[in-house]
XYZ file of C-alpha atoms in Angstrom:
574
model
C -36.925 -43.096 -19.638
C -37.322 -41.914 -15.562
C -33.436 -41.548 -15.912
C -33.497 -39.262 -18.644
C -37.008 -37.545 -17.722
C -37.237 -37.277 -14.183
C -40.676 -35.784 -14.106
C -41.750 -39.461 -15.131
C -40.558 -40.447 -11.905
C -42.464 -37.880 -9.504
C -45.573 -36.707 -11.727
C -47.300 -40.086 -11.166
C -47.081 -39.743 -7.387
C -47.721 -36.016 -7.590
C -50.353 -34.935 -4.644
C -53.133 -32.760 -5.859
C -52.936 -30.774 -2.761
C -49.274 -29.660 -3.646
C -51.014 -27.915 -6.926
C -52.252 -24.926 -4.953
C -48.712 -24.390 -3.418
C -46.922 -24.970 -7.012
C -49.216 -22.042 -8.406
C -48.532 -19.585 -5.708
C -44.864 -20.200 -5.683
C -44.883 -19.916 -9.656
C -46.975 -16.723 -9.493
C -44.709 -15.129 -6.695
C -41.128 -16.063 -8.978
C -43.020 -14.882 -12.014
C -43.896 -11.383 -10.906
C -40.020 -11.216 -9.757
C -38.722 -12.847 -12.864
C -40.102 -10.360 -15.415
C -38.587 -7.454 -14.293
C -35.353 -9.128 -13.015
C -35.057 -10.996 -16.557
C -35.211 -7.447 -18.219
C -32.549 -6.112 -15.862
C -30.103 -8.941 -16.425
C -30.417 -8.774 -19.990
C -29.389 -5.087 -19.723
C -26.075 -6.246 -17.839
C -25.396 -8.673 -20.680
C -25.648 -5.983 -23.171
C -28.914 -7.201 -24.564
C -32.175 -5.513 -25.005
C -34.565 -6.064 -22.204
C -36.731 -8.340 -24.019
C -34.250 -11.048 -24.365
C -34.449 -11.384 -20.605
C -37.931 -12.543 -21.075
C -37.076 -14.565 -23.968
C -34.354 -16.496 -21.933
C -37.301 -17.386 -19.603
C -39.489 -19.276 -21.694
C -37.798 -22.235 -23.265
C -34.758 -22.797 -20.967
C -37.231 -22.883 -17.920
C -39.657 -25.520 -19.650
C -36.745 -27.768 -20.867
C -35.297 -27.822 -17.292
C -38.533 -28.406 -15.662
C -38.814 -31.672 -18.100
C -35.287 -32.905 -17.629
C -34.141 -31.420 -13.963
C -33.793 -33.338 -10.835
C -34.096 -30.466 -8.570
C -37.848 -29.743 -7.721
C -37.295 -26.418 -6.090
C -34.319 -24.287 -7.953
C -35.737 -21.554 -10.387
C -33.718 -21.566 -13.716
C -33.588 -18.302 -15.739
C -31.325 -15.334 -16.441
C -28.959 -14.642 -13.465
C -26.616 -11.521 -12.819
C -23.052 -13.349 -12.698
C -23.749 -15.235 -15.972
C -25.035 -12.124 -17.546
C -21.938 -10.120 -16.439
C -19.880 -12.961 -17.957
C -21.674 -12.753 -21.461
C -21.022 -9.123 -21.485
C -17.377 -9.549 -20.397
C -16.693 -12.404 -22.613
C -18.281 -10.796 -25.718
C -16.825 -7.371 -24.979
C -13.382 -8.791 -25.817
C -14.336 -9.809 -29.140
C -14.358 -7.148 -32.426
C -18.230 -7.153 -32.768
C -19.748 -4.569 -34.802
C -23.655 -3.659 -34.553
C -26.227 -4.622 -31.951
C -27.552 -7.529 -34.549
C -24.359 -9.365 -34.574
C -23.584 -8.929 -30.917
C -27.294 -10.484 -30.235
C -26.453 -13.339 -32.601
C -23.101 -13.940 -31.094
C -24.960 -14.005 -27.492
C -27.144 -16.782 -28.563
C -24.638 -18.823 -30.220
C -22.426 -18.526 -26.731
C -25.852 -19.862 -25.418
C -25.741 -22.857 -27.816
C -21.646 -23.537 -26.950
C -22.542 -23.325 -23.282
C -25.255 -25.716 -23.504
C -23.075 -28.210 -25.870
C -20.383 -28.164 -23.335
C -22.622 -28.893 -20.486
C -24.513 -31.503 -22.314
C -21.248 -33.319 -23.175
C -19.784 -33.097 -19.696
C -23.250 -34.640 -18.542
C -23.249 -37.408 -20.970
C -19.570 -38.377 -19.810
C -20.417 -38.104 -16.380
C -17.804 -35.332 -15.943
C -19.787 -33.137 -13.257
C -16.372 -33.481 -10.883
C -14.917 -31.134 -12.866
C -16.687 -28.214 -11.023
C -14.902 -29.455 -8.052
C -11.845 -27.524 -9.178
C -13.423 -24.412 -8.652
C -12.675 -24.231 -4.791
C -14.582 -22.143 -2.549
C -12.059 -19.381 -2.096
C -11.884 -18.740 -5.806
C -15.601 -18.838 -6.205
C -15.889 -16.321 -3.278
C -13.184 -13.959 -4.343
C -14.399 -14.113 -8.098
C -18.099 -13.630 -7.084
C -17.423 -10.554 -4.855
C -15.327 -8.967 -7.389
C -17.960 -9.599 -9.973
C -20.829 -8.126 -7.749
C -18.816 -5.030 -7.444
C -18.424 -4.559 -11.159
C -22.031 -5.613 -11.939
C -23.125 -2.536 -9.455
C -20.623 0.051 -10.771
C -21.884 -0.890 -14.234
C -25.548 -0.041 -13.377
C -24.066 3.589 -12.152
C -24.690 4.852 -15.740
C -28.315 3.723 -15.487
C -28.707 5.205 -11.928
C -26.962 8.573 -12.722
C -28.664 8.614 -16.290
C -25.396 9.448 -17.859
C -23.278 8.290 -20.661
C -20.716 6.220 -18.886
C -18.549 4.012 -20.954
C -18.962 0.574 -19.740
C -15.879 -1.749 -18.920
C -15.028 -5.218 -17.314
C -12.331 -3.632 -15.477
C -13.353 -2.000 -12.054
C -11.020 0.577 -11.736
C -11.890 2.053 -15.530
C -15.414 1.692 -14.300
C -14.670 3.925 -11.375
C -12.746 6.485 -13.455
C -15.377 6.855 -16.014
C -17.851 7.307 -13.337
C -16.163 10.090 -11.593
C -15.447 11.850 -14.864
C -19.371 11.818 -15.754
C -20.595 12.705 -12.509
C -21.381 16.179 -13.608
C -23.675 14.692 -16.332
C -26.016 13.300 -13.624
C -29.850 13.489 -14.387
C -31.746 14.399 -10.963
C -34.670 12.429 -12.000
C -33.019 9.120 -12.741
C -30.868 9.349 -9.746
C -34.139 9.769 -7.584
C -35.833 7.239 -9.044
C -33.031 4.775 -8.568
C -32.099 5.936 -5.197
C -35.749 5.888 -3.933
C -35.882 2.208 -5.764
C -33.259 1.164 -3.596
C -34.488 2.459 -0.273
C -37.894 0.709 -1.311
C -36.243 -2.727 -1.830
C -33.915 -2.556 1.150
C -36.901 -1.486 3.441
C -39.167 -4.191 2.282
C -36.421 -6.764 2.701
C -36.207 -5.763 6.624
C -39.748 -4.911 7.487
C -42.010 -6.665 4.910
C -40.043 -9.842 3.638
C -42.876 -11.745 1.933
C -44.225 -8.705 0.129
C -42.977 -8.365 -3.590
C -40.900 -5.170 -3.415
C -39.126 -5.384 -6.772
C -42.903 -5.498 -8.086
C -43.733 -2.181 -6.294
C -40.585 -0.550 -7.533
C -41.454 -1.300 -11.361
C -45.228 -0.306 -10.785
C -44.478 2.922 -8.798
C -41.562 4.127 -11.017
C -43.524 3.352 -14.500
C -46.332 5.330 -13.139
C -44.382 8.230 -11.977
C -42.677 8.540 -15.465
C -45.934 8.220 -17.110
C -47.870 10.869 -15.327
C -45.279 13.214 -14.953
C -44.079 12.907 -18.420
C -40.471 12.427 -17.231
C -39.218 11.020 -20.760
C -39.352 14.760 -21.710
C -36.808 15.292 -19.053
C -34.412 12.691 -20.591
C -35.057 9.913 -18.115
C -34.072 6.753 -19.914
C -37.027 4.258 -20.268
C -36.943 0.931 -21.480
C -39.211 1.904 -24.529
C -40.711 -0.253 -27.124
C -40.754 -3.982 -25.880
C -41.477 -6.339 -28.943
C -44.654 -8.202 -28.520
C -45.044 -11.979 -29.297
C -43.143 -15.131 -28.394
C -39.576 -15.597 -29.633
C -39.054 -17.053 -33.154
C -37.137 -20.032 -33.929
C -33.637 -19.103 -35.540
C -30.807 -21.400 -36.741
C -27.279 -20.376 -35.784
C -24.730 -19.662 -38.293
C -21.692 -21.891 -37.132
C -18.365 -21.099 -38.426
C -14.936 -22.609 -36.948
C -13.853 -19.017 -36.345
C -16.900 -18.154 -34.096
C -16.211 -21.294 -32.170
C -12.156 -20.687 -31.870
C -13.418 -17.119 -30.418
C -16.467 -18.156 -28.091
C -15.222 -21.694 -26.657
C -13.048 -20.068 -23.531
C -16.096 -18.047 -22.303
C -18.383 -20.694 -22.952
C -16.459 -23.271 -21.085
C -16.275 -20.874 -18.026
C -20.088 -19.857 -18.154
C -20.753 -23.871 -18.580
C -18.919 -24.894 -15.275
C -19.793 -21.702 -13.157
C -23.447 -22.166 -14.280
C -23.430 -25.832 -13.200
C -21.745 -24.582 -10.013
C -24.392 -22.475 -9.200
C -27.013 -24.697 -10.086
C -25.957 -27.609 -8.047
C -24.823 -25.692 -4.973
C -28.331 -24.174 -4.681
C -29.984 -27.562 -5.271
C -27.897 -29.066 -2.804
C -28.940 -26.586 -0.340
C -32.512 -27.010 -0.666
C -32.159 -30.883 -0.521
C -30.485 -30.380 2.968
C -33.515 -28.378 4.073
C -35.811 -30.820 2.728
C -34.114 -33.906 3.752
C -35.067 -35.270 0.462
C -32.152 -36.291 -1.906
C -33.392 -36.114 -5.572
C -30.481 -34.290 -7.521
C -28.160 -36.349 -9.799
C -24.947 -34.251 -10.786
C -24.694 -35.566 -14.311
C -28.220 -35.448 -15.269
C -28.220 -31.662 -13.798
C -25.697 -31.074 -16.559
C -27.616 -32.746 -19.154
C -30.886 -30.651 -18.050
C -28.735 -27.266 -18.187
C -27.230 -28.074 -21.114
C -30.257 -29.098 -23.170
C -32.117 -25.914 -21.566
C -29.131 -23.666 -22.996
C -28.808 -25.280 -26.303
C -32.666 -25.618 -27.184
C -33.288 -21.781 -25.746
C -30.352 -20.523 -28.012
C -32.413 -21.458 -31.045
C -35.543 -19.516 -29.450
C -33.325 -16.202 -28.741
C -32.256 -17.010 -25.145
C -29.041 -16.281 -23.778
C -27.144 -18.301 -21.222
C -29.030 -19.371 -18.159
C -28.920 -21.208 -14.927
C -30.300 -21.483 -11.412
C -30.895 -17.915 -9.425
C -30.263 -17.924 -5.896
C -32.988 -15.429 -5.198
C -35.764 -16.744 -7.309
C -34.928 -20.195 -5.794
C -35.062 -18.964 -2.213
C -38.290 -17.208 -3.101
C -39.627 -20.562 -4.864
C -38.695 -22.623 -1.726
C -40.083 -20.078 0.961
C -43.576 -19.769 -1.101
C -44.032 -23.364 -0.879
C -42.919 -24.808 -4.308
C -43.113 -28.782 -4.377
C -42.220 -29.448 -8.051
C -41.063 -27.924 -11.306
C -44.679 -27.224 -12.290
C -44.172 -23.977 -10.109
C -41.386 -22.921 -13.048
C -44.165 -23.946 -15.605
C -46.473 -21.482 -13.984
C -44.085 -18.696 -13.965
C -43.400 -19.370 -17.652
C -47.178 -18.836 -18.389
C -46.848 -15.452 -16.929
C -43.815 -14.326 -19.312
C -45.751 -15.779 -22.133
C -48.802 -13.469 -21.161
C -46.603 -10.592 -20.601
C -44.993 -10.915 -24.093
C -48.211 -11.488 -25.683
C -50.381 -8.700 -23.899
C -48.489 -6.538 -21.519
C -45.466 -5.235 -23.156
C -46.682 -1.874 -23.799
C -46.705 -1.598 -20.178
C -43.150 -1.578 -19.925
C -42.430 1.283 -22.290
C -42.244 3.635 -19.461
C -40.404 1.408 -16.799
C -37.301 3.690 -16.130
C -33.731 1.842 -16.520
C -32.713 3.438 -13.309
C -35.408 1.481 -11.407
C -33.879 -1.560 -13.264
C -30.374 -0.495 -12.028
C -31.709 -0.407 -8.552
C -33.203 -3.855 -8.738
C -29.930 -5.241 -10.128
C -27.512 -3.231 -7.349
C -29.560 -4.440 -4.328
C -29.771 -8.083 -5.721
C -26.020 -8.547 -6.475
C -25.004 -6.713 -3.432
C -25.555 -9.591 -1.225
C -23.017 -11.416 -3.417
C -20.033 -9.733 -1.412
C -18.984 -11.982 1.181
C -16.559 -10.163 4.072
C -17.082 -13.119 6.546
C -15.438 -16.025 4.610
C -12.421 -13.930 3.886
C -12.186 -12.875 7.202
C -12.406 -16.658 8.419
C -9.681 -17.825 5.983
C -7.400 -14.792 7.120
C -7.740 -16.210 10.762
C -7.420 -20.123 9.977
C -6.033 -20.682 6.358
C -3.777 -17.727 5.223
C -2.661 -19.670 1.842
C -6.413 -19.774 1.156
C -6.875 -16.355 1.664
C -3.994 -15.580 -0.710
C -5.952 -17.396 -3.211
C -9.216 -15.612 -2.785
C -7.569 -12.121 -2.401
C -5.512 -12.739 -5.920
C -8.625 -13.821 -7.769
C -10.611 -10.911 -6.247
C -7.894 -8.296 -7.428
C -7.401 -10.256 -10.920
C -11.098 -10.342 -11.662
C -11.265 -6.654 -10.753
C -8.455 -5.336 -12.686
C -7.925 -7.641 -15.427
C -11.103 -9.359 -16.427
C -13.813 -11.848 -15.273
C -12.740 -14.726 -17.433
C -9.114 -14.306 -16.557
C -10.001 -13.890 -12.703
C -12.067 -17.204 -12.992
C -9.055 -19.364 -14.851
C -6.175 -17.680 -12.596
C -8.072 -18.397 -9.594
C -8.487 -22.151 -10.574
C -4.768 -22.364 -11.467
C -3.788 -20.727 -8.162
C -6.051 -23.660 -6.392
C -4.203 -26.280 -8.205
C -0.871 -24.972 -7.630
C -1.820 -24.642 -4.075
C -2.687 -28.288 -3.855
C 0.531 -29.230 -5.672
C 2.563 -27.208 -3.105
C 0.855 -29.038 -0.312
C 1.065 -32.472 -1.511
C 4.650 -31.867 -2.601
C 5.560 -31.427 1.089
C 3.046 -33.246 3.095
C 2.681 -34.067 6.712
C 5.779 -36.475 7.599
C 6.142 -37.206 11.118
C 8.149 -39.671 13.649
C 5.963 -41.585 15.824
C 6.377 -43.001 19.431
C 4.605 -45.230 21.592
C 1.938 -43.869 23.768
C 3.235 -45.059 27.291
C 1.234 -47.884 28.714
C -0.802 -48.287 25.482
C -0.463 -49.887 21.726
C -0.964 -46.542 20.220
C 1.884 -44.670 18.150
C 1.525 -41.017 17.915
C 3.373 -37.903 16.643
C 6.342 -37.575 18.916
C 6.453 -33.791 18.315
C 2.693 -33.235 19.283
C 2.671 -35.691 22.395
C 6.220 -35.069 23.982
C 7.019 -36.626 27.194
C 3.609 -38.868 26.808
C 5.336 -41.087 24.153
C 8.248 -43.684 24.174
C 11.088 -43.341 21.808
C 13.583 -45.748 21.187
C 16.785 -45.432 19.764
C 17.092 -48.734 17.798
C 13.824 -48.164 15.864
C 12.345 -45.553 13.735
C 8.711 -45.300 12.922
C 7.515 -42.809 10.530
C 4.066 -41.728 8.968
C 3.823 -40.135 5.427
C 0.260 -38.444 5.476
C -0.221 -38.140 1.809
C 0.054 -40.482 -1.751
C 3.501 -40.896 -3.075
C 3.901 -39.603 -6.255
C 6.636 -37.893 -8.380
C 5.956 -34.469 -7.117
C 6.928 -35.171 -3.573
C 9.260 -38.363 -3.761
C 12.399 -36.106 -3.504
C 10.981 -34.521 -0.100
C 9.957 -38.140 1.047
C 13.496 -39.546 0.561
C 15.351 -36.548 2.139
C 13.062 -36.182 5.133
C 13.355 -39.994 5.776
C 17.039 -39.995 5.694
C 17.059 -36.916 7.834
C 15.230 -39.058 10.480
C 17.444 -41.681 9.986
C 20.446 -39.756 10.251
C 19.445 -38.307 13.560
C 18.997 -41.683 15.189
C 22.684 -42.417 14.633
C 24.591 -45.951 14.601
C 22.259 -47.676 17.030
C 19.102 -47.383 14.490
C 18.185 -51.103 13.473
C 14.896 -51.003 11.699
C 12.431 -48.484 10.070
C 8.970 -49.149 10.350
C 6.812 -46.935 7.652
C 3.228 -46.533 8.686
C 1.510 -46.252 5.367
C -2.178 -46.034 6.444
C -2.323 -42.444 4.798
C -0.586 -43.456 1.448
C -3.608 -44.293 -0.913
C -1.516 -44.252 -4.120
C 2.207 -44.887 -5.121
C 2.898 -44.008 -8.663
C 5.398 -45.437 -10.988
C 7.900 -42.830 -10.100
C 7.589 -42.986 -6.357
C 7.734 -46.759 -6.605
C 11.182 -46.572 -7.972
C 12.378 -44.171 -5.731
C 10.900 -46.348 -2.772
C 12.794 -49.488 -4.170
C 15.845 -47.345 -4.187
C 15.403 -46.074 -0.541
C 14.745 -49.458 0.702
C 17.960 -50.526 -0.992
C 20.055 -47.839 0.397
C 18.389 -48.296 3.691
C 19.372 -52.142 3.486
C 23.180 -51.464 2.698
C 23.315 -49.605 6.280
C 22.316 -52.977 7.508
C 18.848 -51.548 8.641
C 15.572 -53.568 8.280
C 12.663 -51.846 6.822
C 8.974 -52.645 7.501
C 5.936 -51.437 6.075
C 2.783 -51.309 8.409
C -0.921 -50.553 7.602
C -0.929 -50.595 3.756
C -4.534 -50.215 2.479
C -5.634 -52.597 -0.306
C -5.116 -50.483 -3.252
C -1.685 -49.520 -2.059
C -0.736 -53.257 -1.248
C -1.819 -54.007 -4.801
C 0.773 -51.489 -6.092
C 3.439 -52.830 -3.864
C 3.196 -56.086 -5.255
C 2.702 -55.046 -8.876
C 5.365 -52.464 -9.195
C 8.025 -54.937 -7.630
C 8.604 -52.827 -4.179
C 7.670 -56.243 -2.482
C 10.966 -57.921 -4.217
C 13.201 -55.614 -2.331
C 11.102 -55.516 0.768
C 10.291 -59.425 1.387
C 6.755 -60.402 2.099
C 7.772 -60.783 5.451
C 7.916 -57.443 6.454
C 4.373 -56.430 5.651
C 1.934 -55.860 8.684
C -1.506 -54.858 9.592
C -0.410 -52.754 12.499
C 2.635 -51.082 13.618
C 2.569 -52.960 16.991
C 3.045 -56.299 15.236
C 5.720 -54.882 13.155
C 7.264 -53.892 16.533
C 6.740 -57.142 18.108
C 8.389 -59.030 15.120
C 11.529 -56.694 15.268
C 12.108 -57.479 19.024
C 11.427 -61.203 18.457
C 11.095 -62.684 15.057
C 10.079 -65.747 16.999
C 7.253 -64.244 18.779
C 4.481 -66.406 18.472
C 1.463 -63.931 17.995
C 3.702 -61.554 15.770
C 4.558 -64.441 13.654
C 1.055 -65.571 13.419
C -0.148 -62.193 12.302
C 2.538 -61.746 9.898
C 1.754 -65.226 8.011
C -1.719 -64.532 8.076
C -1.255 -61.330 6.411
C 1.054 -63.004 4.087
C -1.741 -64.958 3.108
C -4.249 -62.366 3.031
C -2.209 -60.342 0.456
C -1.300 -63.451 -1.435
């Protein structure tokens, strides 16, 4: 029970002194969550109230099933933009149908996450490398910012998930700017930025919401075409079944899978960051998938669109001293009270104020330091980041993620197809063998002996490179060469194709009357050498623990220490 319901583990040990801190943290996050949730629902193309709906049941479910005690779950900017981008590619007519599809998307996201969690497949998120995430996130942040300019300017600007189209549409409609909307949005940005710099602990977002609402109300700015949130339905979200069809599933699954993996990545990375600060490890990756999946699936039946962990609210939660997910429950109570009694207060909330909240919140997602680092240290990864960034901006967010992951995998395949393969020599006055190119005059190189090290697994993708490079080294030695020693310490796997190639290579080397030794093979590799038949072409006598023992045995097969080591190793592998 504790495995599936982590709160059963910590709740009996809950210290009463923690409750006050959880209450303060919950109230603080709740104050931010209400306007943020409404703003992020707008990004997703949904009515603002759906941001509040997504802040109730999903948060409660995660509080029960989640393993992180500090992260704050709910609507986030990135997932909201992905919802809009994904649904924008479908032929959906009418607001009601769009809302239904967004709720079904949440169900599918949860289904993917729950399935992956039950199958212990959390490792899949590792294929989304940091360069891909950085490039995608920076591009998505720019798209989010420009998608909100229509609210900032109060102009009717057509939306798009392509950055260049957004820029063109904005320029074409600059003449339609409403000076009141623009002033409210600009002042909102200035207030939030100023408070973040000089009054960090004060809820700047709340100040913007309250002041802008009061200004619109007292000066009747709605009469001057200022865009306001308008009527927010009171009451809690009702239970609603999905109309599941095969057509819907085939339309929605690609964006659902992308959202499932990205949402999990966001939650796990934020949770791990707080674990490092607390020096306490509580996160179970597979259980996190189960928690997020359950939150999205169950939430979808109560009109919640996809949610995950919010970086900004999680940071506020942590800094406010949250000790458990009781803080999240307090935040939910605030949202419920708002929906039951306070929705009329949001009628005059200007959309320009919400746009200012969104623009400042996502601006920090634009990372310039990491691309600079990659440009200096890893230009191939910089290329992956740059292409992901450009594809996300110009083609689409989902395409940017998928192509970015593909580029990362191609880079990985390229690197493993031509791994580090070097000739070793003995460091003078020692028993160490190092790269002759790196250590130069410090190493001794013999004409009758070739020692090489292959720094990768041997598989079908690099066997041709292994064979060509090895014979290149052999031919460079000339007729004096009598033996080749392969240092296999870095070879952690040999597949079937590579096993056949290695057997052929050993045979060709033996035809040249040259001996072949393998030194330092680790357990799994050694097992493959025996199972695949490599040992039959090699002879067990030519397997050694260390390069030095292979060299000593080559110099004198009757060398007692070398012979003893060979026999001991032979007994070990048998």
